[in-house]
Amino acid sequence: MAMKLLALGCINRNGSSRSAGLSPTPHYPSMPKYPKGAAVDDTTVSRAEAKVLFSVVGMTCAACAGSVEKAIKRLPGIREAAVDVLNGRAQVIFFPDFVNEETIRETIDDVGFEATLIPEYDTNDRSTQVCRIRIKGMTCTSCSSTIERALQVIQGVQEAQVALATEEANVQYDPKVVSYIQLLQAIEDTGFEAILLSSGEDMSKIDLQINGVQTGDYMRIIEQSLEALPGVLALESSLEGKKISISYKPDMTGPRTFINVIETTGSKRYKANIFPEGGGGRETHRNEEIKKYYRSFMWSLVFTIPVFLTSMVFMYIPGIKSGLDTKVVNMLSIGEILRWVLSTPVQFIIGWRFYAGSYKALRRGSANMDVLIALGTNAAYFYSVYSVLRAATSSHFKGTDFFETSSMLISFILLGKYLEVLAKGKTSDAIAKLMDLAPETATLLSLDEKGNVINEEEIDSRLIQKNDVIKIIPGAKVASDGYVIWGQSHVNESMITGESRPVSKRKGDSVIGGTLNENGVLHIRATRIGSESALSQIVKLVESAQMAKAPVQKFADRISKYFVPLVIMLSFLTWFAWFLAGKYHGYPESWIPSSMDSFELALQFGISVMVIACPCALGLATPTAVMVGTGVGASQGVLIKGGQALESAHKVNCIVFDKTGTLTVGKPVVVKTKLLKNMLLREFYELVAATEVNSEHPLAKAVVEHAKKFREDEENHVWPEARDFVSITGHGVKATVRNKEIIVGNKMLMLNHNIAIPIDAEDALAEAEGSAQTGILVSIDGEVAGILAISDPLKPGAREVISILKSMKVTSIMVTGDNWGTANSIANEVGIEADLVMAEAKPEQKAERVKDLQASGHIVAMVGDGINDSPALVAADVGMAIGAGTDIAIEAADIVLMKSNLEDVITAIDLSRTTFSRIRLNYIWALGYNVLGIPIAAGALFPSTGFRLPPWIAGAAMAASSVSVVCCSLLLKYYKRPKKLDNLDIGGIKIE
């Protein structure tokens, strides 16, 4: 399976089982790079860390890599882990004091892959890089397909995608075999201009402007000072532009450090700041293109309007007509000379782009829209020149010129291109809006050793570095990803996650850059900045989605290969047929307009056929709809990873749901307590919590959290000391607290310790299981003292979502690793039939269930949230990951639902269906336009109605078809989710 994107994160669920096997999904899973107690000073760490490389067998795609990477990072003492799925390798940087190679290897094995340690390796061996290239000059799918083929045949290129709508190429290549410079050259060789946007070598890069530097010697001193900094990877400087570009590792250094070094080096003679934003951005390029077409169109009007007036209007005004018909030489009139002079700049200067495009296309052995326009306008222009020269050399020749045809044709096509580029720019609005979310400035705090604020400073938000403390006031945007270290507030995250309700934030909670702080003041510590931030990752994901082609686009690509040659042939046949019919009197002479002869009539029909055919509309039908659809999805918290996911999702007729964390909240809570001994509930929970606080199990944490409610008056919960603590895997725990033996666990644990279970306890356990709850027994000194019922609550609206899916003719199935009793109870609650439930399933069994459904003819979507769902997410036709907060890009999935709301499953399917209906409409319009337009242009209606399509009107129609397809796609911007969802109260829920 093709690699999708580099893994950004998975929401993990521990694989340990205990009684019902419930496991929570943390809202914002933390990924500490350093173990607790380990020094975070760079110099200390570098001496203590070690690097190893493993060969990992069995990985098939990046989803597998994401699973392996997450599992490794969950181990204590892991600083960094990177998994290369293409070469089956995993590189790990770790602290030997906390973890060893064998533990890491066993962890990889536990995920389901076979790992072998590679003794020696080159840490700089990077087998795959990805670069993005902007391509100028593409006009239709023929151009994009040609470039794609040229890149794919280069040795070392693993994958190449060229997007006509975004005018960009995404190339995955082996840097040991080929360089990005060779890729650029290959594109240039096909006749297009290529500009490198980014290469895989740039981890983090910043451009600084330096003022005050006069000579190259001073610049070299600054370079040497910067190169000496730890974490600086590469430098590029320009004395003329007073610019220096720095590539660096963001976890070791940052832009403020660079500015400080530059200014200190020059004894304050030099001033440095972030280089002003300029060329290179997609928006800047788009604006330049819009201005270029606008200027060309306006200049063409300057010449075309007089040509139009002299040929179409003034000929009916007696006084002016006689002046224009005045003969200069033989039959050559003043009007013809004027039209010749005025149309020539339009044909050869303003219309030069069509000559250049035609030459490049023909040189590489293909034909595009430029070829059609160049042939059509040249036929009209040079026949007109022939007519003028005949008139100048003959005393009786009466011919007609078509100068207005060539000039008006070029003008209308330029107008069409201008409107098309204008409309195409709006398809990228989603990305522009996302990028605008980042605030321009931030308030940087300086803290003393005790954590007190000693200074505040307003800085450019691009100068934020890792571990900075930032102050966020009410009404301000959060400047960076991080976590709250002080304060309490509500943050509006709708612009990132689509969650409409403000989310409560307090100490320890994660925040996302670009979100809006609503009331209280927050101090946050920055953890992910620049390209690592959630906002940047979303932008990259949406951009990648817009680059990816939907399979249905292959239809347009196949047609484009033969389209232009076929049109040229049809154009020639049209001219030839009308010419022969006229020559041999195949139609009455009365059909021929008085201003022309049969040859000129035939020529007009031929030119009209040539210029009315539009390959652009076909080429834009799919990518523009995909661009708008993915952008709309992102704004609603549904990230769709490209055309493939969109196309598959609209066909889905079966959805497989995981239970824990998907249909349920994923966070167990104590819902009922029954005491069998005469004691205070607070005293009971103190003994239980003192025992359970030593366990990492999700159910234990639920018990401890519930116990805290009985000690709300205390800020720091200190439980009594537990001695002789023992954890019995799969059963429970025991310890001695206040000289009493406390055992907390399931029925089997009690029986193993010869503890009698009263009838009341048996009844309570049966009642809990019947209600989809987990029953836990507590014994004190060998006697059952109480029963706890723990439940993983159903997500709000889960039943309604299943019901709506049923009305959409989508079958819902539940697959879970939990026990059959709990699984059947949950299924009954949400409305899933008992025969559509699979319980006690291992990760590989979930994937097998998906494959069985596919084999029976279903198009299957899998909805899950954890590592154990990854195999099934990959196996499904469409993998949908329930995500939250900053962990927005679960690699195994094709669609990421950034909120934890199940309603987004319906939104994703409905948006996919709506987008695909728009793609079909685009194809119907584009194909129907050509199928109907070409016969009309060829004169099919002329014999019966006398109607013919002049070439300049045919050209205007061609331009209008492309614009109409783009505008049709743009209507997707007004997409609204199904009204059924508006009547449901399915907001995100939070369990304190």
GROMACS .gro file of C-alpha atoms in nm, residues 146-281:
model
  136
  146THR     CA    1   0.356   1.490  -1.920
  147ILE     CA    2   0.548   1.631  -1.621
  148GLU     CA    3   0.437   1.340  -1.403
  149ARG     CA    4   0.567   1.088  -1.658
  150ALA     CA    5   0.896   1.280  -1.697
  151LEU     CA    6   0.954   1.267  -1.321
  152GLN     CA    7   0.850   0.905  -1.273
  153VAL     CA    8   1.104   0.772  -1.526
  154ILE     CA    9   1.395   0.931  -1.334
  155GLN     CA   10   1.595   0.673  -1.143
  156GLY     CA   11   1.555   0.730  -0.768
  157VAL     CA   12   1.208   0.887  -0.791
  158GLN     CA   13   0.968   0.669  -0.592
  159GLU     CA   14   0.649   0.868  -0.644
  160ALA     CA   15   0.552   1.189  -0.824
  161GLN     CA   16   0.223   1.375  -0.809
  162VAL     CA   17   0.152   1.683  -1.021
  163ALA     CA   18  -0.161   1.885  -0.940
  164LEU     CA   19  -0.300   2.109  -1.213
  165ALA     CA   20  -0.529   2.302  -0.978
  166THR     CA   21  -0.254   2.395  -0.729
  167GLU     CA   22   0.022   2.411  -0.995
  168GLU     CA   23   0.253   2.212  -0.770
  169ALA     CA   24   0.440   1.882  -0.776
  170ASN     CA   25   0.507   1.656  -0.479
  171VAL     CA   26   0.803   1.423  -0.543
  172GLN     CA   27   0.923   1.142  -0.319
  173TYR     CA   28   1.279   1.047  -0.406
  174ASP     CA   29   1.601   0.884  -0.286
  175PRO     CA   30   1.859   1.162  -0.227
  176LYS     CA   31   2.145   0.911  -0.268
  177VAL     CA   32   2.037   0.846  -0.628
  178VAL     CA   33   1.893   1.177  -0.748
  179SER     CA   34   1.896   1.538  -0.622
  180TYR     CA   35   1.614   1.790  -0.625
  181ILE     CA   36   1.823   1.998  -0.871
  182GLN     CA   37   1.791   1.713  -1.123
  183LEU     CA   38   1.415   1.703  -1.062
  184LEU     CA   39   1.389   2.075  -1.134
  185GLN     CA   40   1.596   2.029  -1.449
  186ALA     CA   41   1.371   1.744  -1.568
  187ILE     CA   42   1.066   1.970  -1.536
  188GLU     CA   43   1.248   2.253  -1.716
  189ASP     CA   44   1.336   2.009  -1.996
  190THR     CA   45   0.968   1.940  -2.056
  191GLY     CA   46   0.917   2.312  -2.121
  192PHE     CA   47   0.788   2.444  -1.789
  193GLU     CA   48   0.931   2.670  -1.523
  194ALA     CA   49   1.006   2.496  -1.193
  195ILE     CA   50   1.058   2.664  -0.855
  196LEU     CA   51   1.159   2.467  -0.544
  197LEU     CA   52   0.921   2.534  -0.253
  198SER     CA   53   1.069   2.293   0.000
  199SER     CA   54   1.293   1.990   0.016
  200GLY     CA   55   1.310   1.714   0.273
  201GLU     CA   56   1.639   1.858   0.395
  202ASP     CA   57   1.476   2.158   0.560
  203MET     CA   58   1.369   2.062   0.913
  204SER     CA   59   1.313   2.419   1.032
  205LYS     CA   60   1.431   2.716   0.837
  206ILE     CA   61   1.420   3.090   0.893
  207ASP     CA   62   1.531   3.390   0.687
  208LEU     CA   63   1.683   3.685   0.874
  209GLN     CA   64   1.750   4.035   0.744
  210ILE     CA   65   2.075   4.192   0.871
  211ASN     CA   66   2.124   4.567   0.865
  212GLY     CA   67   2.461   4.731   0.916
  213VAL     CA   68   2.683   4.473   0.744
  214GLN     CA   69   2.908   4.645   0.485
  215THR     CA   70   3.158   4.381   0.370
  216GLY     CA   71   3.183   4.009   0.307
  217ASP     CA   72   3.433   3.975   0.594
  218TYR     CA   73   3.175   4.092   0.846
  219MET     CA   74   2.919   3.852   0.699
  220ARG     CA   75   3.166   3.563   0.731
  221ILE     CA   76   3.224   3.648   1.099
  222ILE     CA   77   2.847   3.637   1.157
  223GLU     CA   78   2.823   3.304   0.972
  224GLN     CA   79   3.102   3.152   1.183
  225SER     CA   80   2.932   3.271   1.503
  226LEU     CA   81   2.605   3.113   1.397
  227GLU     CA   82   2.762   2.788   1.274
  228ALA     CA   83   2.921   2.741   1.617
  229LEU     CA   84   2.575   2.720   1.779
  230PRO     CA   85   2.451   2.369   1.864
  231GLY     CA   86   2.158   2.268   1.645
  232VAL     CA   87   2.247   2.484   1.341
  233LEU     CA   88   2.245   2.258   1.034
  234ALA     CA   89   2.315   2.488   0.737
  235LEU     CA   90   2.358   2.854   0.640
  236GLU     CA   91   2.304   3.048   0.319
  237SER     CA   92   2.384   3.419   0.305
  238SER     CA   93   2.354   3.706   0.058
  239LEU     CA   94   2.543   4.029   0.122
  240GLU     CA   95   2.354   4.211  -0.156
  241GLY     CA   96   2.014   4.116  -0.015
  242LYS     CA   97   2.141   4.148   0.345
  243LYS     CA   98   1.979   3.813   0.405
  244ILE     CA   99   2.085   3.495   0.584
  245SER     CA  100   1.890   3.165   0.576
  246ILE     CA  101   1.941   2.926   0.868
  247SER     CA  102   1.834   2.561   0.889
  248TYR     CA  103   1.827   2.436   1.247
  249LYS     CA  104   1.692   2.186   1.499
  250PRO     CA  105   1.411   2.363   1.688
  251ASP     CA  106   1.456   2.158   2.006
  252MET     CA  107   1.816   2.287   2.042
  253THR     CA  108   1.807   2.649   1.928
  254GLY     CA  109   1.584   2.910   1.767
  255PRO     CA  110   1.550   3.249   1.593
  256ARG     CA  111   1.583   3.463   1.908
  257THR     CA  112   1.917   3.301   1.978
  258PHE     CA  113   2.033   3.378   1.621
  259ILE     CA  114   1.930   3.743   1.646
  260ASN     CA  115   2.105   3.778   1.982
  261VAL     CA  116   2.426   3.620   1.844
  262ILE     CA  117   2.424   3.847   1.536
  263GLU     CA  118   2.370   4.164   1.737
  264THR     CA  119   2.624   4.065   2.005
  265THR     CA  120   2.886   3.975   1.741
  266GLY     CA  121   2.876   4.325   1.596
  267SER     CA  122   2.880   4.499   1.936
  268LYS     CA  123   2.527   4.622   1.861
  269ARG     CA  124   2.636   4.763   1.520
  270TYR     CA  125   2.423   4.506   1.342
  271LYS     CA  126   2.048   4.473   1.369
  272ALA     CA  127   1.867   4.153   1.275
  273ASN     CA  128   1.500   4.077   1.227
  274ILE     CA  129   1.286   3.821   1.045
  275PHE     CA  130   1.303   3.877   0.671
  276PRO     CA  131   0.983   4.042   0.540
  277GLU     CA  132   0.740   3.799   0.377
  278GLY     CA  133   0.775   3.811   0.000
  279GLY     CA  134   0.773   3.599  -0.313
  280GLY     CA  135   0.756   3.227  -0.287
  281GLY     CA  136   0.422   3.190  -0.110
   0.00000   0.00000   0.00000
